[in-house]
PDB file of C-alpha atoms in Angstrom:
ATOM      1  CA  UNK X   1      11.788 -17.656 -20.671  1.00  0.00           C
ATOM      2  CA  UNK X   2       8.390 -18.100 -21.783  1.00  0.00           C
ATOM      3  CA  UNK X   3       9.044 -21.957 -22.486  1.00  0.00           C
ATOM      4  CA  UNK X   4      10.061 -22.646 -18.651  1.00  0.00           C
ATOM      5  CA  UNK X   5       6.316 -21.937 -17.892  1.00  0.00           C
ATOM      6  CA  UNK X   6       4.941 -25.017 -20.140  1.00  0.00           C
ATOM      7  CA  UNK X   7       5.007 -27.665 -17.682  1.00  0.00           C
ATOM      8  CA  UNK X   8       3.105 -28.543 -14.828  1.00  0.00           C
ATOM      9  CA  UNK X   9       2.284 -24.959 -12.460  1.00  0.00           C
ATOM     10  CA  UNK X  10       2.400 -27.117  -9.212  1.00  0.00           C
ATOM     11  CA  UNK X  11       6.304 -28.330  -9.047  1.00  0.00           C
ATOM     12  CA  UNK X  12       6.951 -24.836 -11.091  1.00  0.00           C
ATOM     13  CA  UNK X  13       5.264 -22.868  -8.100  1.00  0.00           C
ATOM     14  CA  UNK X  14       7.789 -24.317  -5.861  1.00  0.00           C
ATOM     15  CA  UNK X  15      10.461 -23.369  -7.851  1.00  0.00           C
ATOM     16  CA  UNK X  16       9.790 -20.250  -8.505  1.00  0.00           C
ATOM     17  CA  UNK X  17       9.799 -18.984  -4.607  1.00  0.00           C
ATOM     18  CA  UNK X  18      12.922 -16.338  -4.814  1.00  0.00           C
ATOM     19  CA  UNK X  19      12.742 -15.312  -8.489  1.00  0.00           C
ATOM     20  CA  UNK X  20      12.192 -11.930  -8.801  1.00  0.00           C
ATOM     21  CA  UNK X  21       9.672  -9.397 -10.392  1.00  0.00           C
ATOM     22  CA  UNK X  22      10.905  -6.216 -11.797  1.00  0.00           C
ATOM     23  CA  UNK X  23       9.362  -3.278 -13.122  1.00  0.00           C
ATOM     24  CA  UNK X  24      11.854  -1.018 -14.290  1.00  0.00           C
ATOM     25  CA  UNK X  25       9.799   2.758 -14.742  1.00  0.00           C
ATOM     26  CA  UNK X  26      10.404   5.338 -17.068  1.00  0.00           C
ATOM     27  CA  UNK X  27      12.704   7.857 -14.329  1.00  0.00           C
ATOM     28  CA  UNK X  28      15.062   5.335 -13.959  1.00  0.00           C
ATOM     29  CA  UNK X  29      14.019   3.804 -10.721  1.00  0.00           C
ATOM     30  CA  UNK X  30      13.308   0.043 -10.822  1.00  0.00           C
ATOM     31  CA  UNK X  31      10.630  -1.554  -8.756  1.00  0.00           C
ATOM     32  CA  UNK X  32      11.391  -5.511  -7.528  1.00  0.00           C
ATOM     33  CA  UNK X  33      10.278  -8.087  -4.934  1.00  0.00           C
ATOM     34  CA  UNK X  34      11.468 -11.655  -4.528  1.00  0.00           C
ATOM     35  CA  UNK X  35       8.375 -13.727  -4.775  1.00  0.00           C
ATOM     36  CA  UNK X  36       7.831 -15.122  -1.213  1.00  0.00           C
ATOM     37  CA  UNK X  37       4.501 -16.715  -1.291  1.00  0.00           C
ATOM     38  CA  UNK X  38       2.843 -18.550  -4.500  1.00  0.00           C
ATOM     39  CA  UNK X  39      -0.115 -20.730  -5.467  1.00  0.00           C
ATOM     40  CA  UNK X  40      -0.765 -23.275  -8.381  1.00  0.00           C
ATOM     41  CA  UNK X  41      -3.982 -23.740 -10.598  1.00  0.00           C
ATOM     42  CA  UNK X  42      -4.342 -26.419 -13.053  1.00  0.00           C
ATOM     43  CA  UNK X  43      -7.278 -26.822 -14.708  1.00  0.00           C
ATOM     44  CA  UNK X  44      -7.284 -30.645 -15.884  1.00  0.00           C
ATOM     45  CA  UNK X  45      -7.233 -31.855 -12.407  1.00  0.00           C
ATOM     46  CA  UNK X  46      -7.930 -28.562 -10.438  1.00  0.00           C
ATOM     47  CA  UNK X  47     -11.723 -28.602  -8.883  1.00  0.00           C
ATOM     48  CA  UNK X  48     -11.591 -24.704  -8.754  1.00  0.00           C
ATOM     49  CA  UNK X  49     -11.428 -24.737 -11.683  1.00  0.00           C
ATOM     50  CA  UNK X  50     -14.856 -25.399 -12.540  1.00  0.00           C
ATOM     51  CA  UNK X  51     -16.376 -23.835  -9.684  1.00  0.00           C
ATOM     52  CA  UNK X  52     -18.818 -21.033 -10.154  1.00  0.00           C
ATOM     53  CA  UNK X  53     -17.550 -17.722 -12.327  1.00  0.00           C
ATOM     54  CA  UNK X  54     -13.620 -19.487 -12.545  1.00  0.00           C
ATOM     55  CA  UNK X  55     -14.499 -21.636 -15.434  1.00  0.00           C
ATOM     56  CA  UNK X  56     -16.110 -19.685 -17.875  1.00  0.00           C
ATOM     57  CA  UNK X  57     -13.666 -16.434 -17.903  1.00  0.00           C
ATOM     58  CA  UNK X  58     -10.725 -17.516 -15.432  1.00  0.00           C
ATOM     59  CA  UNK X  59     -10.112 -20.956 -17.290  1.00  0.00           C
ATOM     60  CA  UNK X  60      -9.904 -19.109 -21.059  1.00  0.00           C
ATOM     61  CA  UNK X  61      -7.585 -16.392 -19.828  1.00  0.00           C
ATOM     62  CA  UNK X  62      -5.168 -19.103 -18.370  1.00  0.00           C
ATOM     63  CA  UNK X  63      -5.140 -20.952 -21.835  1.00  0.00           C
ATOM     64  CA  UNK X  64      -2.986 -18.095 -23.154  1.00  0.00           C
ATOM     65  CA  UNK X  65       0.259 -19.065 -24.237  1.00  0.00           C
ATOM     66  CA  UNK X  66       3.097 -20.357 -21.655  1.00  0.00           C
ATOM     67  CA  UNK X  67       4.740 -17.677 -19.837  1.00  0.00           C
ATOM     68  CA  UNK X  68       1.723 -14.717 -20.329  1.00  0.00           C
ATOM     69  CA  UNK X  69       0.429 -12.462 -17.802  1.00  0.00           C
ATOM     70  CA  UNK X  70      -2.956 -12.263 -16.661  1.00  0.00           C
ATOM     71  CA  UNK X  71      -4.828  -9.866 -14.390  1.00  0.00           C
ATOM     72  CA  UNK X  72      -7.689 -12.037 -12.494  1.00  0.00           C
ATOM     73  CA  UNK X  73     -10.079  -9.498 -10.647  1.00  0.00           C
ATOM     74  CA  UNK X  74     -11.360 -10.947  -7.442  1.00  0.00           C
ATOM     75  CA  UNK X  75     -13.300  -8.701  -5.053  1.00  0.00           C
ATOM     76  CA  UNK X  76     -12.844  -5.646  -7.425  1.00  0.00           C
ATOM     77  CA  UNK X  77      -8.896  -6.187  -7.210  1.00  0.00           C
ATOM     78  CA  UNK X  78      -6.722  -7.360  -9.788  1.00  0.00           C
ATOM     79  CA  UNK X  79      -4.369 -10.386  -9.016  1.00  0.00           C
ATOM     80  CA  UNK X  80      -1.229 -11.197 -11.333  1.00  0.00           C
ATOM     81  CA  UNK X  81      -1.005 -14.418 -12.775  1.00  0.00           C
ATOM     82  CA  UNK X  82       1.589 -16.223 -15.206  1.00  0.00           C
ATOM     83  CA  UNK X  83       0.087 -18.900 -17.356  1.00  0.00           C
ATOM     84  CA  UNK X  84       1.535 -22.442 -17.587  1.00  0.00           C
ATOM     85  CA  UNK X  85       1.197 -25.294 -19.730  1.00  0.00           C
ATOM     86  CA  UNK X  86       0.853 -24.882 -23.762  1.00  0.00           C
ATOM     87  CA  UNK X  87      -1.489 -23.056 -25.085  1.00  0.00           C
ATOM     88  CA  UNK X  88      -5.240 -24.125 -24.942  1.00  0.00           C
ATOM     89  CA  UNK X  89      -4.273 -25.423 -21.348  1.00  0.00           C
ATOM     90  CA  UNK X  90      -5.581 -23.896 -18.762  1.00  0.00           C
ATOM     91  CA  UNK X  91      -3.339 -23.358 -15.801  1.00  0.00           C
ATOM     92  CA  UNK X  92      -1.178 -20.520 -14.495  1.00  0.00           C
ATOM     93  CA  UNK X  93       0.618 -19.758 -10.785  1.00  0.00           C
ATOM     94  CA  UNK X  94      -0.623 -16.617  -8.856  1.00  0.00           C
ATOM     95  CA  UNK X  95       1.552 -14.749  -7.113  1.00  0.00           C
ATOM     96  CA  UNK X  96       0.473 -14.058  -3.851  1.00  0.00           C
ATOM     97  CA  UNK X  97       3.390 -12.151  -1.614  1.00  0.00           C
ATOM     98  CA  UNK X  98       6.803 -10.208  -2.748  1.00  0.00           C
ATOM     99  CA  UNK X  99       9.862  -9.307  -0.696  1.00  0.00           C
ATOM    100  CA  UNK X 100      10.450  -5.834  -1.681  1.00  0.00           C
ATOM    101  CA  UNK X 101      14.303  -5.523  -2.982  1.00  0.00           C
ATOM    102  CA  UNK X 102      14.416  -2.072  -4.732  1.00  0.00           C
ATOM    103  CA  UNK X 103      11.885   0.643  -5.421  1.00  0.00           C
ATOM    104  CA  UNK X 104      10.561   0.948  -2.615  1.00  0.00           C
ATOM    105  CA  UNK X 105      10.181   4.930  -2.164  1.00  0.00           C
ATOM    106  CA  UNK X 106       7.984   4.403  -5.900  1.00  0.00           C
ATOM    107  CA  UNK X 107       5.921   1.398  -4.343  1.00  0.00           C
ATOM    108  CA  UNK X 108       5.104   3.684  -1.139  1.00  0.00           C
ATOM    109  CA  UNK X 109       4.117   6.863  -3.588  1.00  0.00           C
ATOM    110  CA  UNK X 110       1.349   3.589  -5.626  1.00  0.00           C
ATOM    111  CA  UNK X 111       0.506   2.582  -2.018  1.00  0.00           C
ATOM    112  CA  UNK X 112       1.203   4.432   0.828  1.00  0.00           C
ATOM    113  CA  UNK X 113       1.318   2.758   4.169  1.00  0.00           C
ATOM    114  CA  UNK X 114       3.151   2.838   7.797  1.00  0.00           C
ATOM    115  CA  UNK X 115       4.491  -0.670   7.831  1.00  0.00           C
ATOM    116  CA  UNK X 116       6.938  -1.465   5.278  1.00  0.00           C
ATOM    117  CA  UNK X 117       5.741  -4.925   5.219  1.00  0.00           C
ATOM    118  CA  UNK X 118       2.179  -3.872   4.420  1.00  0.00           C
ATOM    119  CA  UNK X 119       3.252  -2.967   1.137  1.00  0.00           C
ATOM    120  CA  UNK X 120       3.619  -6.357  -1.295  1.00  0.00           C
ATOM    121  CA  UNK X 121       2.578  -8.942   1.762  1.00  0.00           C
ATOM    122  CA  UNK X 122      -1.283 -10.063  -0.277  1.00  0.00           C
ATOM    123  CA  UNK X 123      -1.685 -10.151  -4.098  1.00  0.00           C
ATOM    124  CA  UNK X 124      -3.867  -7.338  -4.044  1.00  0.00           C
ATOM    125  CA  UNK X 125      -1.314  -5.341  -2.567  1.00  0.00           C
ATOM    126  CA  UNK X 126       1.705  -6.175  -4.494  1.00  0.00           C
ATOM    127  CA  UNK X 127      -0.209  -5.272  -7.589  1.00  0.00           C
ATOM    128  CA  UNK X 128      -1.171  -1.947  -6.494  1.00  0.00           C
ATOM    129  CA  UNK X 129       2.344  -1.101  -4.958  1.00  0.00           C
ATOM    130  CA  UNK X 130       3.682  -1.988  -8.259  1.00  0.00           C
ATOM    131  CA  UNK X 131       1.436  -0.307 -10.254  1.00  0.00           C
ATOM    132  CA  UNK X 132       0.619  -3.237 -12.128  1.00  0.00           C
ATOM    133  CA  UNK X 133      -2.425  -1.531 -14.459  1.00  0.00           C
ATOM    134  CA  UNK X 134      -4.089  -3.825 -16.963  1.00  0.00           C
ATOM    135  CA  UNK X 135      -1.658  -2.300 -19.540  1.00  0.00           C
ATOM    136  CA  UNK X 136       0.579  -5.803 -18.915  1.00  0.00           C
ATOM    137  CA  UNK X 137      -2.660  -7.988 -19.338  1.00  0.00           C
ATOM    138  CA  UNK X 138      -1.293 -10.351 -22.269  1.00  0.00           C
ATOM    139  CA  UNK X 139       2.389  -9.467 -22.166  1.00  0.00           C
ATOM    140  CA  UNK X 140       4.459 -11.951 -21.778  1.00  0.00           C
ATOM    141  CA  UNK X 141       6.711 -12.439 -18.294  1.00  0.00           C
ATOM    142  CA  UNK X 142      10.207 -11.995 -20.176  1.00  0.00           C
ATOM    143  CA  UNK X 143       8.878  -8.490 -21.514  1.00  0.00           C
ATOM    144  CA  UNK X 144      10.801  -4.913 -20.963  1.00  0.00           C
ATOM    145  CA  UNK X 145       8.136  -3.508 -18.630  1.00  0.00           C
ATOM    146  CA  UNK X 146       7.668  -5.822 -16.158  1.00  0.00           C
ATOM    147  CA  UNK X 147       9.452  -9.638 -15.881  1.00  0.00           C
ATOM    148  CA  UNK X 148      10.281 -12.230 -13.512  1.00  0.00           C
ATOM    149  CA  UNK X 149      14.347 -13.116 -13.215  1.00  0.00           C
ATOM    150  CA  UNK X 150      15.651 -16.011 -11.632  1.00  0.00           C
ATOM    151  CA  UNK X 151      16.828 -14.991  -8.111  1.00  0.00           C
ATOM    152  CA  UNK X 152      18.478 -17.378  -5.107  1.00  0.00           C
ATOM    153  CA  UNK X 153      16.245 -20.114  -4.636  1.00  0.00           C
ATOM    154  CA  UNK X 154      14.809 -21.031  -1.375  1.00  0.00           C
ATOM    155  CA  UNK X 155      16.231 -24.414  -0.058  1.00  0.00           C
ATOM    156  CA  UNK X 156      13.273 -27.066   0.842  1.00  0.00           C
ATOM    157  CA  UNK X 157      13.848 -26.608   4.446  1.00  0.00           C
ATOM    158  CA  UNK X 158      12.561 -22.905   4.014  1.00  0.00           C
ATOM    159  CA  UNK X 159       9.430 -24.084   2.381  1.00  0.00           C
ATOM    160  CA  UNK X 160       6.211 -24.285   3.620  1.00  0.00           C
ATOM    161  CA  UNK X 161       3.271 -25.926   1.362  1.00  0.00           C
ATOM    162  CA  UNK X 162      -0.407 -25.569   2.449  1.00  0.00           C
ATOM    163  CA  UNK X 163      -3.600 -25.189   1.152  1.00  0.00           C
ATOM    164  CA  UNK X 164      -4.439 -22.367  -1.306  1.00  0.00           C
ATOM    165  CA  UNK X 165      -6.437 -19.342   0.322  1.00  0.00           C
ATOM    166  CA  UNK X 166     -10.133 -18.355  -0.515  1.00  0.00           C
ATOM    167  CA  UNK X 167     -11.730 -20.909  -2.423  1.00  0.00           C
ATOM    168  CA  UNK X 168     -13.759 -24.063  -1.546  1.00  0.00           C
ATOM    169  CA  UNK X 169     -13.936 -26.562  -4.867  1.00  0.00           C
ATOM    170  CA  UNK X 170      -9.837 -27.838  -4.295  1.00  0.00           C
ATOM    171  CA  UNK X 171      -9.190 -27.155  -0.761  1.00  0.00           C
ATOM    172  CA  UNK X 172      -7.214 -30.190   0.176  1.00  0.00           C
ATOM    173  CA  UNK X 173      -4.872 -29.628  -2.615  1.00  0.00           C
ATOM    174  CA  UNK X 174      -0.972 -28.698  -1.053  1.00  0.00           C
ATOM    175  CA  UNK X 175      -1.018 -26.344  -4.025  1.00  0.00           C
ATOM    176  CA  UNK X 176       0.532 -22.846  -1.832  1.00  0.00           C
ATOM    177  CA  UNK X 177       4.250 -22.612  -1.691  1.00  0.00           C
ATOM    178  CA  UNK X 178       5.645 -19.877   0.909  1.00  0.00           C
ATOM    179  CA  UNK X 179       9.154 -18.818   2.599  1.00  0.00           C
ATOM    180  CA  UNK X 180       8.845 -20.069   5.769  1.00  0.00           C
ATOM    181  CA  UNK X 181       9.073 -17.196   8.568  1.00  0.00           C
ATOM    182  CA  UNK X 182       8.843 -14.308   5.710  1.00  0.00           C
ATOM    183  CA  UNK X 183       7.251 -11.408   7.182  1.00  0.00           C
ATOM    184  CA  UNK X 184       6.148 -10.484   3.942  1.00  0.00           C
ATOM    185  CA  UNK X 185       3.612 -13.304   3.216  1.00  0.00           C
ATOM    186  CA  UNK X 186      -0.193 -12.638   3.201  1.00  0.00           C
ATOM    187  CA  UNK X 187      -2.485 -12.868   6.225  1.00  0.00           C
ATOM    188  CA  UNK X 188      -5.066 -15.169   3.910  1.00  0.00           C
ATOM    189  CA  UNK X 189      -5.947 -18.377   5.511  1.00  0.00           C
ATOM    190  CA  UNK X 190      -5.917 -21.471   3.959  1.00  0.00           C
ATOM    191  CA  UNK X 191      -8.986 -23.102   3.000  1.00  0.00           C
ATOM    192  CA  UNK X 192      -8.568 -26.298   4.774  1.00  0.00           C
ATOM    193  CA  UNK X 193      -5.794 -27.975   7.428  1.00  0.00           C
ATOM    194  CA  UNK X 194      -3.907 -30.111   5.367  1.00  0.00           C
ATOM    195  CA  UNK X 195      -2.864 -31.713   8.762  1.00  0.00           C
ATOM    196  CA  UNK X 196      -6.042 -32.297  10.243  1.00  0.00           C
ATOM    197  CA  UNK X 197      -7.199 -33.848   6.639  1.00  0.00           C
ATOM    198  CA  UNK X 198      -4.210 -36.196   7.095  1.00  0.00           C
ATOM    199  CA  UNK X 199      -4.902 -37.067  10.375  1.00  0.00           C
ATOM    200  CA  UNK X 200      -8.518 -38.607   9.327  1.00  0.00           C
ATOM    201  CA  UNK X 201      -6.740 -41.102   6.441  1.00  0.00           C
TER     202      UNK X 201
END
């Protein structure tokens, strides 16, 4: 499994809309969410990446091997991300938005709220309804406490691609892969209309 993440993250990203993330946990319930909403980052042609405090600690965590997990924090939260490329490359996909599938009375007790689509819908939120602690930092994604599995894949006409939310240095980049119509995807923005930027060509 590890060796299907060392290629480029940005055609990966798109394929990877519908696999799933487990977490089994230690009572015998198991925690999982079909991965509805997804962004790329590829350092050798990614402007983010060399923007402000991304290059010097971001860039060396996504070096790690293909196929690790890394905990980004951004605005005190922790974000999960799976590395891509070999190793010394910099690059990884974030994952941004989960379906819940199973688990869900354990992902209420980690973050209790009144919609049910509140829970996993921003990659803040799906760590902390998962429980995600740093413990995973450096595992790698085919591990026994938390993996991804292949699930049904989304056909292209369920696809939307846009801009990736919240940064500035790689804004026009289609680089954001969501389910179209999803309920669970995040409320972020984009950073730029990629239609408006085509409009100006």
């Amino acid at each position: 499994m590890p060796a299907h993440f060392d290629t480029d993250p940005v055609p990966l990203a798109r394929r990877m809309l519908g696999s799933v993330l487990v977490r089994p946990l230690p009572d015998g319930r198991v925690m999982a969410g079909r991965v509805v909403e997804i962004e790329a980052y590829d350092c050798p042609r990614d402007p983010s990446c060399l923007a402000g405090r991304f290059h010097a600690v971001k860039s060396q965590e996504l070096a790690a091997a293909p196929g690790t997990l890394v905990f980004w924090v951004a605005y005190r939260h922790p974000l999960l991300q799976v590395t891509c490329r070999p190793e010394g490359v910099a690059a990884g996909l974030l994952i941004r938005a989960l379906e819940p599938l199973s688990g869900i009375d354990a992902m209420l007790e980690n973050r209790p709220v009144v919609r049910e689509w509140e829970l996993t819908s921003g990659p803040a939120k799906l760590v902390q309804a998962m429980g995600l602690a740093p413990q995973f930092r450096g595992a790698a994604v085919n591990g026994t406490g938390l993996y991804l599995a292949p699930g049904m894949a989304v056909p292209d006409e369920r696809v939307s691609v846009t801009a990736r939310v919240g940064i500035q240095a790689g804004r026009t980049l289609p680089w954001r892969f969501y389910e179209t119509g999803s309920r669970w995807i995040s409320s972020g923005k984009p950073s730029m209309d990629l239609a408006t930027l085509k409009g100006l060509d």
